[in-house]
N, CA, C and O atoms as a Tinker XYZ file with bonds, in Angstrom:
   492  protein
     1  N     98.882000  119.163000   39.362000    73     2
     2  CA    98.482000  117.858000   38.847000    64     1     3
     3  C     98.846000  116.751000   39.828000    63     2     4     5
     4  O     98.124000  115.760000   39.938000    81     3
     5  N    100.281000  116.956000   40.749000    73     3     6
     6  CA   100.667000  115.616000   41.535000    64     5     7
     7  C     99.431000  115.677000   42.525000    63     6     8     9
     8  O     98.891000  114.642000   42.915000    81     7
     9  N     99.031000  116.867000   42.893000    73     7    10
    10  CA    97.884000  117.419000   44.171000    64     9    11
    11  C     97.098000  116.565000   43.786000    63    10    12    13
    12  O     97.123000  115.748000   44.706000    81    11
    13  N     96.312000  116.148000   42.933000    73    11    14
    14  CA    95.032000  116.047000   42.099000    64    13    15
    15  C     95.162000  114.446000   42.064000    63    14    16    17
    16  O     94.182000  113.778000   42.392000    81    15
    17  N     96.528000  113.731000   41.614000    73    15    18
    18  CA    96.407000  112.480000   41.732000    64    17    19
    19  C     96.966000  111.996000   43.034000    63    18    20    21
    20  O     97.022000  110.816000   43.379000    81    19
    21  N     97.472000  113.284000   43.883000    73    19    22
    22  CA    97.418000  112.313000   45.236000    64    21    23
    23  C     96.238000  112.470000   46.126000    63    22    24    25
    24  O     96.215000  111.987000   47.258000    81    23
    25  N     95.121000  113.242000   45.534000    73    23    26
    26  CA    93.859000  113.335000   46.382000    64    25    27
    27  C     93.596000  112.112000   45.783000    63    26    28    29
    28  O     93.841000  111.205000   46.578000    81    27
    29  N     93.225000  111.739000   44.780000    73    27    30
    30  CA    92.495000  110.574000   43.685000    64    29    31
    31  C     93.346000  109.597000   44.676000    63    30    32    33
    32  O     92.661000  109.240000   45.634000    81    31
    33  N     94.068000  109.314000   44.677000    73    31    34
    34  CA    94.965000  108.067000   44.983000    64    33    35
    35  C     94.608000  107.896000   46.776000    63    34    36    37
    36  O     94.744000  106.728000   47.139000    81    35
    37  N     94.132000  108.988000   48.046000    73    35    38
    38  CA    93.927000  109.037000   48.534000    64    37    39
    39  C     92.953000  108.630000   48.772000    63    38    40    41
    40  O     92.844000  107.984000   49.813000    81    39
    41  N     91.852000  108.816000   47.949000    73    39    42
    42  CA    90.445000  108.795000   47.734000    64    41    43
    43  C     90.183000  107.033000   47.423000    63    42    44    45
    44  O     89.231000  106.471000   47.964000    81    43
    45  N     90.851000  106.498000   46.778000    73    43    46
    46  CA    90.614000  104.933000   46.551000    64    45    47
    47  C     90.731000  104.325000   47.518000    63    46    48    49
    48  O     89.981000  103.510000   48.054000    81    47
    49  N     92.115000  104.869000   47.900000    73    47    50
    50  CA    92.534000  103.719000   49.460000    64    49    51
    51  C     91.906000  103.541000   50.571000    63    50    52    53
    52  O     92.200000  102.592000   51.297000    81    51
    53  N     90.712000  104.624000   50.965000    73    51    54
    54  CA    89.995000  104.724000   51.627000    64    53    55
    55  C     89.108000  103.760000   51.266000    63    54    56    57
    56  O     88.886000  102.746000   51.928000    81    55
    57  N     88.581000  104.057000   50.204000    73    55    58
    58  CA    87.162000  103.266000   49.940000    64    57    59
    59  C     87.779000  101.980000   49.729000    63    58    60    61
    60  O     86.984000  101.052000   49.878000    81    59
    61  N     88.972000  101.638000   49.423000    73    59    62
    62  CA    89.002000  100.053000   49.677000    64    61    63
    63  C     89.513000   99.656000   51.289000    63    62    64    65
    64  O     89.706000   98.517000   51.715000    81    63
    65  N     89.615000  100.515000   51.789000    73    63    66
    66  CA    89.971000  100.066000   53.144000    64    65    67
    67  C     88.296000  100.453000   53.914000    63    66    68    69
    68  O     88.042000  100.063000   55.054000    81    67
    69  N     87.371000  101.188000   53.152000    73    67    70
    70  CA    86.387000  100.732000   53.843000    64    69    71
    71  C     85.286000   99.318000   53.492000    63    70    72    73
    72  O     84.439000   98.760000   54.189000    81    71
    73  N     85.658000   99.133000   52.400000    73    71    74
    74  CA    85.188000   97.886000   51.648000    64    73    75
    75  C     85.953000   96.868000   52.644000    63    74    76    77
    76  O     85.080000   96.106000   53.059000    81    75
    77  N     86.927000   96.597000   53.085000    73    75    78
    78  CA    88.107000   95.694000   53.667000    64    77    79
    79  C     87.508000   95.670000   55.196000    63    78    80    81
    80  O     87.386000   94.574000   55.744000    81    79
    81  N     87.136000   96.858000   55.879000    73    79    82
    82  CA    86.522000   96.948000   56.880000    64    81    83
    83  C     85.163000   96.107000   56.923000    63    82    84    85
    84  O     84.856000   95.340000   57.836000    81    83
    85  N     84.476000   96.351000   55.896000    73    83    86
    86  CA    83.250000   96.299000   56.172000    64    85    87
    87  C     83.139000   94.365000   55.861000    63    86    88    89
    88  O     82.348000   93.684000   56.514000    81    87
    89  N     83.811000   93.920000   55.082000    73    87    90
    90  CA    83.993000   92.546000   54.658000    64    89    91
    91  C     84.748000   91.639000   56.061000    63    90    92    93
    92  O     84.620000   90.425000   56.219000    81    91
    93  N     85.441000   92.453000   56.871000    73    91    94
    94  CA    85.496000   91.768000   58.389000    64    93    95
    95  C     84.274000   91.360000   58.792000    63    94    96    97
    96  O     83.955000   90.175000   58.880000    81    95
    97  N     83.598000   92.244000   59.032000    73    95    98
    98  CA    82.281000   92.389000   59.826000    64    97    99
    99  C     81.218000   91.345000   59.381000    63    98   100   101
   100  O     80.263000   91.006000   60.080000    81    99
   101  N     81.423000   90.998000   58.460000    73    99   102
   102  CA    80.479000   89.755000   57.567000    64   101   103
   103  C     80.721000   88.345000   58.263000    63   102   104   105
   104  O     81.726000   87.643000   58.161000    81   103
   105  N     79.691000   88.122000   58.916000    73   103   106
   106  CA    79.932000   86.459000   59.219000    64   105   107
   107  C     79.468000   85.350000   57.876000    63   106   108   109
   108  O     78.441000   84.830000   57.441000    81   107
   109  N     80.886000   85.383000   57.579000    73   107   110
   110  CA    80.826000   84.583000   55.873000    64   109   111
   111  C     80.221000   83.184000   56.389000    63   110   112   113
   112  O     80.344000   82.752000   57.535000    81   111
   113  N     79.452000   82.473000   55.187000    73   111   114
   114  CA    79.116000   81.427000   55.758000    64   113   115
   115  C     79.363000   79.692000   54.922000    63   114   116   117
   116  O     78.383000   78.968000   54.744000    81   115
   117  N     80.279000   79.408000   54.649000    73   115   118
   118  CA    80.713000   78.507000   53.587000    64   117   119
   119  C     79.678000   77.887000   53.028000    63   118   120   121
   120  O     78.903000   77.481000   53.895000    81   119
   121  N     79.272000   77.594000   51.722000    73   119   122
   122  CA    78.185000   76.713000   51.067000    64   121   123
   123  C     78.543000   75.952000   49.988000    63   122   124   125
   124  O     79.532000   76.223000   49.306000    81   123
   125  N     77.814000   75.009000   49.775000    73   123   126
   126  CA    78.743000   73.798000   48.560000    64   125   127
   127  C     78.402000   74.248000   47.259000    63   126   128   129
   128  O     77.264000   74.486000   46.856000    81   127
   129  N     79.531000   74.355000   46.588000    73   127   130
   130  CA    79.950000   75.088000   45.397000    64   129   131
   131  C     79.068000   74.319000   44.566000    63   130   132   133
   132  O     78.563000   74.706000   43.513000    81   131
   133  N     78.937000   73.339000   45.048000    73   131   134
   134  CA    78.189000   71.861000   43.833000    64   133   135
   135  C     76.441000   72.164000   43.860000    63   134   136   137
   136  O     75.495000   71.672000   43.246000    81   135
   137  N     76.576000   73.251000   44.921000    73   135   138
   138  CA    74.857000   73.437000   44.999000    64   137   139
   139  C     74.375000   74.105000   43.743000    63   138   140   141
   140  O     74.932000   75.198000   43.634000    81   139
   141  N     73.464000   73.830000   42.655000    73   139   142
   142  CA    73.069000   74.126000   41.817000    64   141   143
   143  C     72.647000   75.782000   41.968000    63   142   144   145
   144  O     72.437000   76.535000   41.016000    81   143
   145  N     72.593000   76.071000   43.126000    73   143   146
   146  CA    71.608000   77.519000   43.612000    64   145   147
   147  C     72.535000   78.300000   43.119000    63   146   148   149
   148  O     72.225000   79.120000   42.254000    81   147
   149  N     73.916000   78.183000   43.605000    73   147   150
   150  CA    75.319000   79.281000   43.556000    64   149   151
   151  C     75.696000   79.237000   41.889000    63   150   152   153
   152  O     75.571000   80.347000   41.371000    81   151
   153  N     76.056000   78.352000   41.122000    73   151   154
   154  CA    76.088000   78.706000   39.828000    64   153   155
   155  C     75.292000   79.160000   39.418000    63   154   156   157
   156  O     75.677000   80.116000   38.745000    81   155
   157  N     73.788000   78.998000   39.401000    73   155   158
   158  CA    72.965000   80.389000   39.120000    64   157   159
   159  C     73.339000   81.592000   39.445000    63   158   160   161
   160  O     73.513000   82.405000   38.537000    81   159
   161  N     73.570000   82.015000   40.960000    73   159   162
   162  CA    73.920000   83.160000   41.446000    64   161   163
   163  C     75.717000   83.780000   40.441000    63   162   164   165
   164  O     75.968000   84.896000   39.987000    81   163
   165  N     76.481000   82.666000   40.433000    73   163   166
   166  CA    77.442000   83.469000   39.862000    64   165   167
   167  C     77.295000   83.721000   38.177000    63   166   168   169
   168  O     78.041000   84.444000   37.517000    81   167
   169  N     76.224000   82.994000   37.695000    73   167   170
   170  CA    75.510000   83.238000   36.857000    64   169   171
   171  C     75.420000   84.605000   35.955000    63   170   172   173
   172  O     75.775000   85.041000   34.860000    81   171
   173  N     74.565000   85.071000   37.377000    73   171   174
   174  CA    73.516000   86.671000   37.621000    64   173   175
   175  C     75.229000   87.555000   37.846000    63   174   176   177
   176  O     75.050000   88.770000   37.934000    81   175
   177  N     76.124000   87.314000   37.904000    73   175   178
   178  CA    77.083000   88.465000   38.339000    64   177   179
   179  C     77.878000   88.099000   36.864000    63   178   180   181
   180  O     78.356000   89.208000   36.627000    81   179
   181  N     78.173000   87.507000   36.095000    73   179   182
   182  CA    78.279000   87.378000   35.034000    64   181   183
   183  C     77.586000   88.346000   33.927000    63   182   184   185
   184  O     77.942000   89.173000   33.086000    81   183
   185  N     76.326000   87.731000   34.444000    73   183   186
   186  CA    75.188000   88.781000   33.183000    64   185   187
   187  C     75.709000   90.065000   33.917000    63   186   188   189
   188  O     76.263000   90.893000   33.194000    81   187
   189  N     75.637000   90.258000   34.848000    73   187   190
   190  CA    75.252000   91.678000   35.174000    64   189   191
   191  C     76.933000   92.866000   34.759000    63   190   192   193
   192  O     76.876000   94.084000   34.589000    81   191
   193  N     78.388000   91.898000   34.691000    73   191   194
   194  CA    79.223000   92.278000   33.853000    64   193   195
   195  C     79.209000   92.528000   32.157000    63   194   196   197
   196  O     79.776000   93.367000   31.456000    81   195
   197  N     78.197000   91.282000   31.808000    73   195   198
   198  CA    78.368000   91.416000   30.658000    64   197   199
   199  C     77.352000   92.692000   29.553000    63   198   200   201
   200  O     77.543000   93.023000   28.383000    81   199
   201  N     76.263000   93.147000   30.572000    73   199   202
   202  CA    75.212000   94.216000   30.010000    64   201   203
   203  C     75.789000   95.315000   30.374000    63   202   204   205
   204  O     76.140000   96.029000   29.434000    81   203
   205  N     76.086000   95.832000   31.788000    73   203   206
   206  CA    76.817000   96.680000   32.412000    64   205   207
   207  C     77.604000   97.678000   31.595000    63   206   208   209
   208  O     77.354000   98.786000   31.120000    81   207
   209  N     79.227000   96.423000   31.616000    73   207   210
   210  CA    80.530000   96.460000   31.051000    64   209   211
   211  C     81.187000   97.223000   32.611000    63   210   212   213
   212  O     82.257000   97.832000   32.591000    81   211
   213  N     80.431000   97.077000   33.785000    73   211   214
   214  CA    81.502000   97.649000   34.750000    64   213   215
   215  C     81.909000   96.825000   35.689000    63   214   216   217
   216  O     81.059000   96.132000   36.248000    81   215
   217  N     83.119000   96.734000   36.018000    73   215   218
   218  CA    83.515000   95.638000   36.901000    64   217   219
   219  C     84.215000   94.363000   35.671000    63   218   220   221
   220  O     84.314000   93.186000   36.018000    81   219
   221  N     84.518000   94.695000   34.680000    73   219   222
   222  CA    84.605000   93.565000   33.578000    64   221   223
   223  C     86.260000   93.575000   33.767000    63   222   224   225
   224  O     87.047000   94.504000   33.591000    81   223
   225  N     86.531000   92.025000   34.244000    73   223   226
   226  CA    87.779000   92.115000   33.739000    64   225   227
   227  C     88.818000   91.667000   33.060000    63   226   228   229
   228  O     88.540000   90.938000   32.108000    81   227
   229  N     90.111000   91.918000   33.298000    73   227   230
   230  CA    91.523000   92.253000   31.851000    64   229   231
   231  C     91.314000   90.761000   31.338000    63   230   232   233
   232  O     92.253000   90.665000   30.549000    81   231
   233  N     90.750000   89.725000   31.313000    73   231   234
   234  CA    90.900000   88.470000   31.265000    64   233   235
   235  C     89.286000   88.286000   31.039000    63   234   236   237
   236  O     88.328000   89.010000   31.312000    81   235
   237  N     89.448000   86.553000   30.205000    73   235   238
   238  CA    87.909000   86.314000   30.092000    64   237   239
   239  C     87.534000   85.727000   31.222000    63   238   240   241
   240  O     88.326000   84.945000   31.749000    81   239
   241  N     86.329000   85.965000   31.794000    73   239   242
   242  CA    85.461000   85.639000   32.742000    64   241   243
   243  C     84.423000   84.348000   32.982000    63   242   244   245
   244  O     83.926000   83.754000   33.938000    81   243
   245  N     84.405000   84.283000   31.534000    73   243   246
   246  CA    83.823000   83.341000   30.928000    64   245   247
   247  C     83.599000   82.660000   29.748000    63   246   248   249
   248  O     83.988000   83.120000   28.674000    81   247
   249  N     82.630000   80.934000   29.898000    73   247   250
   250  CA    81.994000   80.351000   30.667000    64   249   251
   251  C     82.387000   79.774000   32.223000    63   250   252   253
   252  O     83.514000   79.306000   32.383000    81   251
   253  N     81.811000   79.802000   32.912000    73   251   254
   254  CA    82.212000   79.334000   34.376000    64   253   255
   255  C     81.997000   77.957000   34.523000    63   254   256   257
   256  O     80.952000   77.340000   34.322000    81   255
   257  N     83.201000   77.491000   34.931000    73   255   258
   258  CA    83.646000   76.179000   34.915000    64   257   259
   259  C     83.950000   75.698000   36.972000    63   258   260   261
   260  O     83.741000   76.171000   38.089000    81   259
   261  N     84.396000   74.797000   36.477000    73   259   262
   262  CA    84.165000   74.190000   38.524000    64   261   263
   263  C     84.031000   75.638000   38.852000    63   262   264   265
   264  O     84.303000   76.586000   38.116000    81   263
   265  N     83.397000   75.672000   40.527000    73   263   266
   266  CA    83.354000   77.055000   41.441000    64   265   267
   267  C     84.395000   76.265000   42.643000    63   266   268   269
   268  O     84.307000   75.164000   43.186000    81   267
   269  N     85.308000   77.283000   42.754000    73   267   270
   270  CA    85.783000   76.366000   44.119000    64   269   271
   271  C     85.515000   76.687000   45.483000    63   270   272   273
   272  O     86.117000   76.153000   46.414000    81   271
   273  N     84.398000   77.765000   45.656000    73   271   274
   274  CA    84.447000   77.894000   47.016000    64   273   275
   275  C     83.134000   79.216000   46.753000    63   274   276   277
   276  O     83.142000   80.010000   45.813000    81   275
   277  N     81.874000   79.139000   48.084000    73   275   278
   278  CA    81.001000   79.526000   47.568000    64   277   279
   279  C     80.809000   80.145000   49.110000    63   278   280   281
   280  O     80.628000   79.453000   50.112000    81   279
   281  N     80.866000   81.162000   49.084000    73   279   282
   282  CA    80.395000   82.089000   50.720000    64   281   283
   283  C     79.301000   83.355000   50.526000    63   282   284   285
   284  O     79.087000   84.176000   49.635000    81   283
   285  N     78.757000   83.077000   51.778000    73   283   286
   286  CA    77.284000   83.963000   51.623000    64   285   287
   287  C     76.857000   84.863000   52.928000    63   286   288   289
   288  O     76.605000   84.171000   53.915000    81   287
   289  N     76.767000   85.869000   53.059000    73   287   290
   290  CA    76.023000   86.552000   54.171000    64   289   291
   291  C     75.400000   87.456000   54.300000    63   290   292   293
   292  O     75.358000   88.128000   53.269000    81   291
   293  N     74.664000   87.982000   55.382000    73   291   294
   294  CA    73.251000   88.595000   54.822000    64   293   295
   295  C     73.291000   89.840000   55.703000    63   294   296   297
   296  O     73.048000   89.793000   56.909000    81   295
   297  N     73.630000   91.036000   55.000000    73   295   298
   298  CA    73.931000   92.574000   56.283000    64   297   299
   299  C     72.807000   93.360000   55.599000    63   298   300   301
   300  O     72.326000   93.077000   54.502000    81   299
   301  N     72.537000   94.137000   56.199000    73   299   302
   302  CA    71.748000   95.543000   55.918000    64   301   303
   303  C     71.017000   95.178000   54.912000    63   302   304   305
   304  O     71.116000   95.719000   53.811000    81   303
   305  N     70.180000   94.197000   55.177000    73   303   306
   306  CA    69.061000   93.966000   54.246000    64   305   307
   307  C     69.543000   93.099000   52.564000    63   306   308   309
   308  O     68.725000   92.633000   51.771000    81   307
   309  N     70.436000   93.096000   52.464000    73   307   310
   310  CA    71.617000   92.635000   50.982000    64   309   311
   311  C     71.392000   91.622000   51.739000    63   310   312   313
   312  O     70.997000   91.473000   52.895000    81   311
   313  N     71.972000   90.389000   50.193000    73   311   314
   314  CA    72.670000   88.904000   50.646000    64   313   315
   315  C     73.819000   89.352000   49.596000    63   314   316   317
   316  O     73.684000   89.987000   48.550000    81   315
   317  N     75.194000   88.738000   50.297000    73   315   318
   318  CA    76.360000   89.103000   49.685000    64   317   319
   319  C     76.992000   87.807000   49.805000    63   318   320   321
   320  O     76.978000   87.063000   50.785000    81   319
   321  N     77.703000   87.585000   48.367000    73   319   322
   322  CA    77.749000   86.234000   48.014000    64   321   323
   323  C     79.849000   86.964000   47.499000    63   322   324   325
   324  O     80.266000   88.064000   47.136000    81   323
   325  N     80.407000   85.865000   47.715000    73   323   326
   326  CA    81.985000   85.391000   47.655000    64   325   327
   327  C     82.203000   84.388000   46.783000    63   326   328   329
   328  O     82.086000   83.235000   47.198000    81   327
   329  N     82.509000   84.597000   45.607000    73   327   330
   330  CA    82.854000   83.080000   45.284000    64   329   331
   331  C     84.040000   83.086000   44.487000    63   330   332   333
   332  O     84.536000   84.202000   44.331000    81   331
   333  N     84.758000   81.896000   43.816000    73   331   334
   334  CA    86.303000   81.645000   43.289000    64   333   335
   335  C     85.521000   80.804000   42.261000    63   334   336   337
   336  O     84.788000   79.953000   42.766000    81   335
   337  N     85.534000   80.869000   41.050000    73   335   338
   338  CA    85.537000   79.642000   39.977000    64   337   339
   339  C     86.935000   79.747000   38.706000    63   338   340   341
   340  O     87.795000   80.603000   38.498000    81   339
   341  N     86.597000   78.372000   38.035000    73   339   342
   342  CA    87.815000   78.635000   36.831000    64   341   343
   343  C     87.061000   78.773000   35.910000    63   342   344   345
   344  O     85.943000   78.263000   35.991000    81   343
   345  N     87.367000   79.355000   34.991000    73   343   346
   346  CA    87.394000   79.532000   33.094000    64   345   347
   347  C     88.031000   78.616000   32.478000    63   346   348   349
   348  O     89.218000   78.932000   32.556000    81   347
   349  N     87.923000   77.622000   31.887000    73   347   350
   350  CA    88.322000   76.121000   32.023000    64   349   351
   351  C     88.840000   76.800000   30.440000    63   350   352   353
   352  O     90.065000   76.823000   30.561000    81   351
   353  N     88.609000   77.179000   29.483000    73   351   354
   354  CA    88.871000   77.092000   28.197000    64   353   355
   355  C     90.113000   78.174000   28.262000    63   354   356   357
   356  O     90.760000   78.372000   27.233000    81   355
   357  N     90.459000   78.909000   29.541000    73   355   358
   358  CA    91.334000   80.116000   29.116000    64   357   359
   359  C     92.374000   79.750000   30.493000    63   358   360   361
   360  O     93.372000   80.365000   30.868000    81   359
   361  N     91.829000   78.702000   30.986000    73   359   362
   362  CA    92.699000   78.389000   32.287000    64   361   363
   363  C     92.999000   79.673000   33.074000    63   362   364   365
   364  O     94.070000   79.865000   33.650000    81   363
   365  N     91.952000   80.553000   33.052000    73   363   366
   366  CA    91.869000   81.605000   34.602000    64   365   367
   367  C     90.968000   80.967000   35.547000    63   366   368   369
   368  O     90.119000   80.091000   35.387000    81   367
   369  N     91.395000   81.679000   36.673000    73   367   370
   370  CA    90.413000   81.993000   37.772000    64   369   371
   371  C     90.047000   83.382000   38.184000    63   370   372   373
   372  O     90.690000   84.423000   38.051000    81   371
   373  N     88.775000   83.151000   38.758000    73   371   374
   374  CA    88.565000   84.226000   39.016000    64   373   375
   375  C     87.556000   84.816000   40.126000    63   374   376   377
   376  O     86.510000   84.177000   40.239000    81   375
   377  N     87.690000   85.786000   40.848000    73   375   378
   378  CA    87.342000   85.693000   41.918000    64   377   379
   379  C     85.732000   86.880000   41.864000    63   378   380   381
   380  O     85.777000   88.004000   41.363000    81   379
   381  N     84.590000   86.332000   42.429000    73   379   382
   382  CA    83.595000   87.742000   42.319000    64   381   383
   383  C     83.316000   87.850000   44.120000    63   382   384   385
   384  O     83.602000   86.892000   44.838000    81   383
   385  N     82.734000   89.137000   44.685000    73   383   386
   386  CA    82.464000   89.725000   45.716000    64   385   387
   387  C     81.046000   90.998000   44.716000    63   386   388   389
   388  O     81.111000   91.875000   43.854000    81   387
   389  N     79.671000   90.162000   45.759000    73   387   390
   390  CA    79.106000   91.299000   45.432000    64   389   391
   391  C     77.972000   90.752000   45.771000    63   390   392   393
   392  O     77.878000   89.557000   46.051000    81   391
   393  N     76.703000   91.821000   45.781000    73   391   394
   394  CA    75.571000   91.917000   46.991000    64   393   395
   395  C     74.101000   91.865000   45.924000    63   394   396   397
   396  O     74.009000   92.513000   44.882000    81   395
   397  N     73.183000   91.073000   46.393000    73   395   398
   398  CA    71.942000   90.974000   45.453000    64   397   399
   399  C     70.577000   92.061000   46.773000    63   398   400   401
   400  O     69.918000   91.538000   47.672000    81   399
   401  N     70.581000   92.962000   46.544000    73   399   402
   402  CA    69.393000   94.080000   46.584000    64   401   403
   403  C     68.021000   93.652000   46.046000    63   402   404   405
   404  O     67.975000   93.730000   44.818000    81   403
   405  N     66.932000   93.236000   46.602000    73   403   406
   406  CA    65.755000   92.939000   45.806000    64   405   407
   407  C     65.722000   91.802000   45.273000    63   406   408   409
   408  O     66.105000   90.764000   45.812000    81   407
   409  N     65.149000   91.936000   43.903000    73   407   410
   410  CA    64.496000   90.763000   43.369000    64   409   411
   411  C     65.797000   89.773000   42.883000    63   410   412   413
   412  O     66.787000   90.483000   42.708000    81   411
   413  N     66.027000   88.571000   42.659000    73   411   414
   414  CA    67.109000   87.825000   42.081000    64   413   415
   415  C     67.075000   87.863000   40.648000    63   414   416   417
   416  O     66.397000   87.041000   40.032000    81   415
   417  N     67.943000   89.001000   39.893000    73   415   418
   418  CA    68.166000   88.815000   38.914000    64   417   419
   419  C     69.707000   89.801000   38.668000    63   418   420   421
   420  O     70.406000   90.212000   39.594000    81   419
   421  N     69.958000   90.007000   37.296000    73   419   422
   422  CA    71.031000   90.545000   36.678000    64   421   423
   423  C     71.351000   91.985000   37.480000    63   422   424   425
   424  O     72.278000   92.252000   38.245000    81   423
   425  N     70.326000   92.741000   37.054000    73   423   426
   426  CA    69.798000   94.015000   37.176000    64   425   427
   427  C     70.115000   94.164000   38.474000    63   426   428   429
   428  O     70.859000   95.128000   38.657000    81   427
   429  N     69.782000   93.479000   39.579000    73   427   430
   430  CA    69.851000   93.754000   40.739000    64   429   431
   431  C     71.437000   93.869000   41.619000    63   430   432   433
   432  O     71.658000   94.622000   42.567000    81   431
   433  N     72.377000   92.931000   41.011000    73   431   434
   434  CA    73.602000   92.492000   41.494000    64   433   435
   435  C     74.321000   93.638000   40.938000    63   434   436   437
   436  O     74.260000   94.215000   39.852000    81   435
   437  N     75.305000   93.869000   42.433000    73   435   438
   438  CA    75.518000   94.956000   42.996000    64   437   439
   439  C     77.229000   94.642000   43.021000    63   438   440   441
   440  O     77.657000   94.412000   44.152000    81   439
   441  N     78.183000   94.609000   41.978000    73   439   442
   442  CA    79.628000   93.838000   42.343000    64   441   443
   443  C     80.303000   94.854000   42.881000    63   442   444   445
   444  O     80.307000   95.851000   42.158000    81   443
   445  N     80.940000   94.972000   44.006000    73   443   446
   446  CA    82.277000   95.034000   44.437000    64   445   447
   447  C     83.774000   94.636000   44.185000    63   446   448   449
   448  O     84.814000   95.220000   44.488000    81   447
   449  N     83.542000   93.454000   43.533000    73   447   450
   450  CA    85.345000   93.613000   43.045000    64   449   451
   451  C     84.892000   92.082000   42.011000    63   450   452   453
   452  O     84.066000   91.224000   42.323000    81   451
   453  N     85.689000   92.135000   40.829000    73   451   454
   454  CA    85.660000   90.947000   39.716000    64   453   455
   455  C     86.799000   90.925000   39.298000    63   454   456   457
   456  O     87.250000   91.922000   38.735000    81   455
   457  N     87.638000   89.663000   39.484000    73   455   458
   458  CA    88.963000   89.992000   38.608000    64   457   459
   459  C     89.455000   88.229000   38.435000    63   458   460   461
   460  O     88.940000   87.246000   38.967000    81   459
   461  N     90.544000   88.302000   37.559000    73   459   462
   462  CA    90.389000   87.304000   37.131000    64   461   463
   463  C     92.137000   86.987000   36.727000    63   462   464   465
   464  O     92.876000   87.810000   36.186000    81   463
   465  N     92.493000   85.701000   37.115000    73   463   466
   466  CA    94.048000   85.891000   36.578000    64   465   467
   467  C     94.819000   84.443000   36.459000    63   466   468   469
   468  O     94.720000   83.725000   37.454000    81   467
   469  N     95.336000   84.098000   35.699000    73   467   470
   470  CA    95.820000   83.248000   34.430000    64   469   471
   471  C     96.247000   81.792000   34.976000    63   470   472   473
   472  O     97.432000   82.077000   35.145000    81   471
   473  N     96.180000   80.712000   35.298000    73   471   474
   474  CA    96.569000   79.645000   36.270000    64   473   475
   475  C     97.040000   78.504000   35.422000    63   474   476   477
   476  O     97.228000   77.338000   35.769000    81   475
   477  N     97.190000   79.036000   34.291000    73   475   478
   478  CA    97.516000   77.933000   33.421000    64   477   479
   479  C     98.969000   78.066000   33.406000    63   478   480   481
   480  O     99.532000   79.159000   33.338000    81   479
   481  N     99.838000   76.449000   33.499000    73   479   482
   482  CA   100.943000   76.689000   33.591000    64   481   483
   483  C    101.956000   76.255000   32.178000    63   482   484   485
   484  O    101.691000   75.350000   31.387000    81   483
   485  N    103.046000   77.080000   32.130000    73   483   486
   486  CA   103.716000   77.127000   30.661000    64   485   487
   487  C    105.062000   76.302000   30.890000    63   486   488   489
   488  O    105.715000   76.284000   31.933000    81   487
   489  N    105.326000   75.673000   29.793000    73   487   490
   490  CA   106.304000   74.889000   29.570000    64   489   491
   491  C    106.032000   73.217000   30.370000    63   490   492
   492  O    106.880000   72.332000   30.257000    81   491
């Protein structure tokens, strides 16, 4: 059984160190968060958590409130979009990474990593 979860455990670190690799190689390209285009787009990675259910995470995601930072670049035929917004009603943030294939919609968006974590401060 330790065999089995140290192949598994082997097996992740790779694929996030090739995800980590491959996100060097991206000439990110900063764009204004205020552009109406990108809240659509983080929009579409929203829906595409919320029909899915994969990539959904421990925290609410949403509604998406300010975006603070909006990056975009275009490899192997994908446009792969970066962005940071808050959850204004649950005081998270949260961060999406992930690639639109084809036509612009739900269906199409392709996430790589969604997570989300608590910024609201106590006391």
């Amino acid at each position: 059984m330790k065999l089995v979860l140290y192949f598994m455990y082997s097996f992740v670190m790779l694929c996030n160190r090739a995800i980590s690799a491959q996100q060097e190689q991206f000439n990110w390209v900063p764009q204004d968060p205020l552009d109406p285009e990108y809240r659509l787009i983080v929009h579409l990675a929203v829906e595409n958590v919320r029909h899915t259910g994969q990539h959904r995470p421990d925290r609410p995601y949403e509604p998406v409130g300010d975006i603070y930072f909006a990056n975009t670049a275009s490899v192997g035929g994908a446009n792969w979009f970066k962005f940071a917004y808050e959850v204004p009603a649950f005081g998270n943030s949260c961060f999406a990474l992930f690639n639109i294939k084809g036509a612009t919609s739900w269906k199409s968006v392709h996430i790589q990593e969604f997570s989300c974590r608590n910024e609201r401060k106590i006391g």
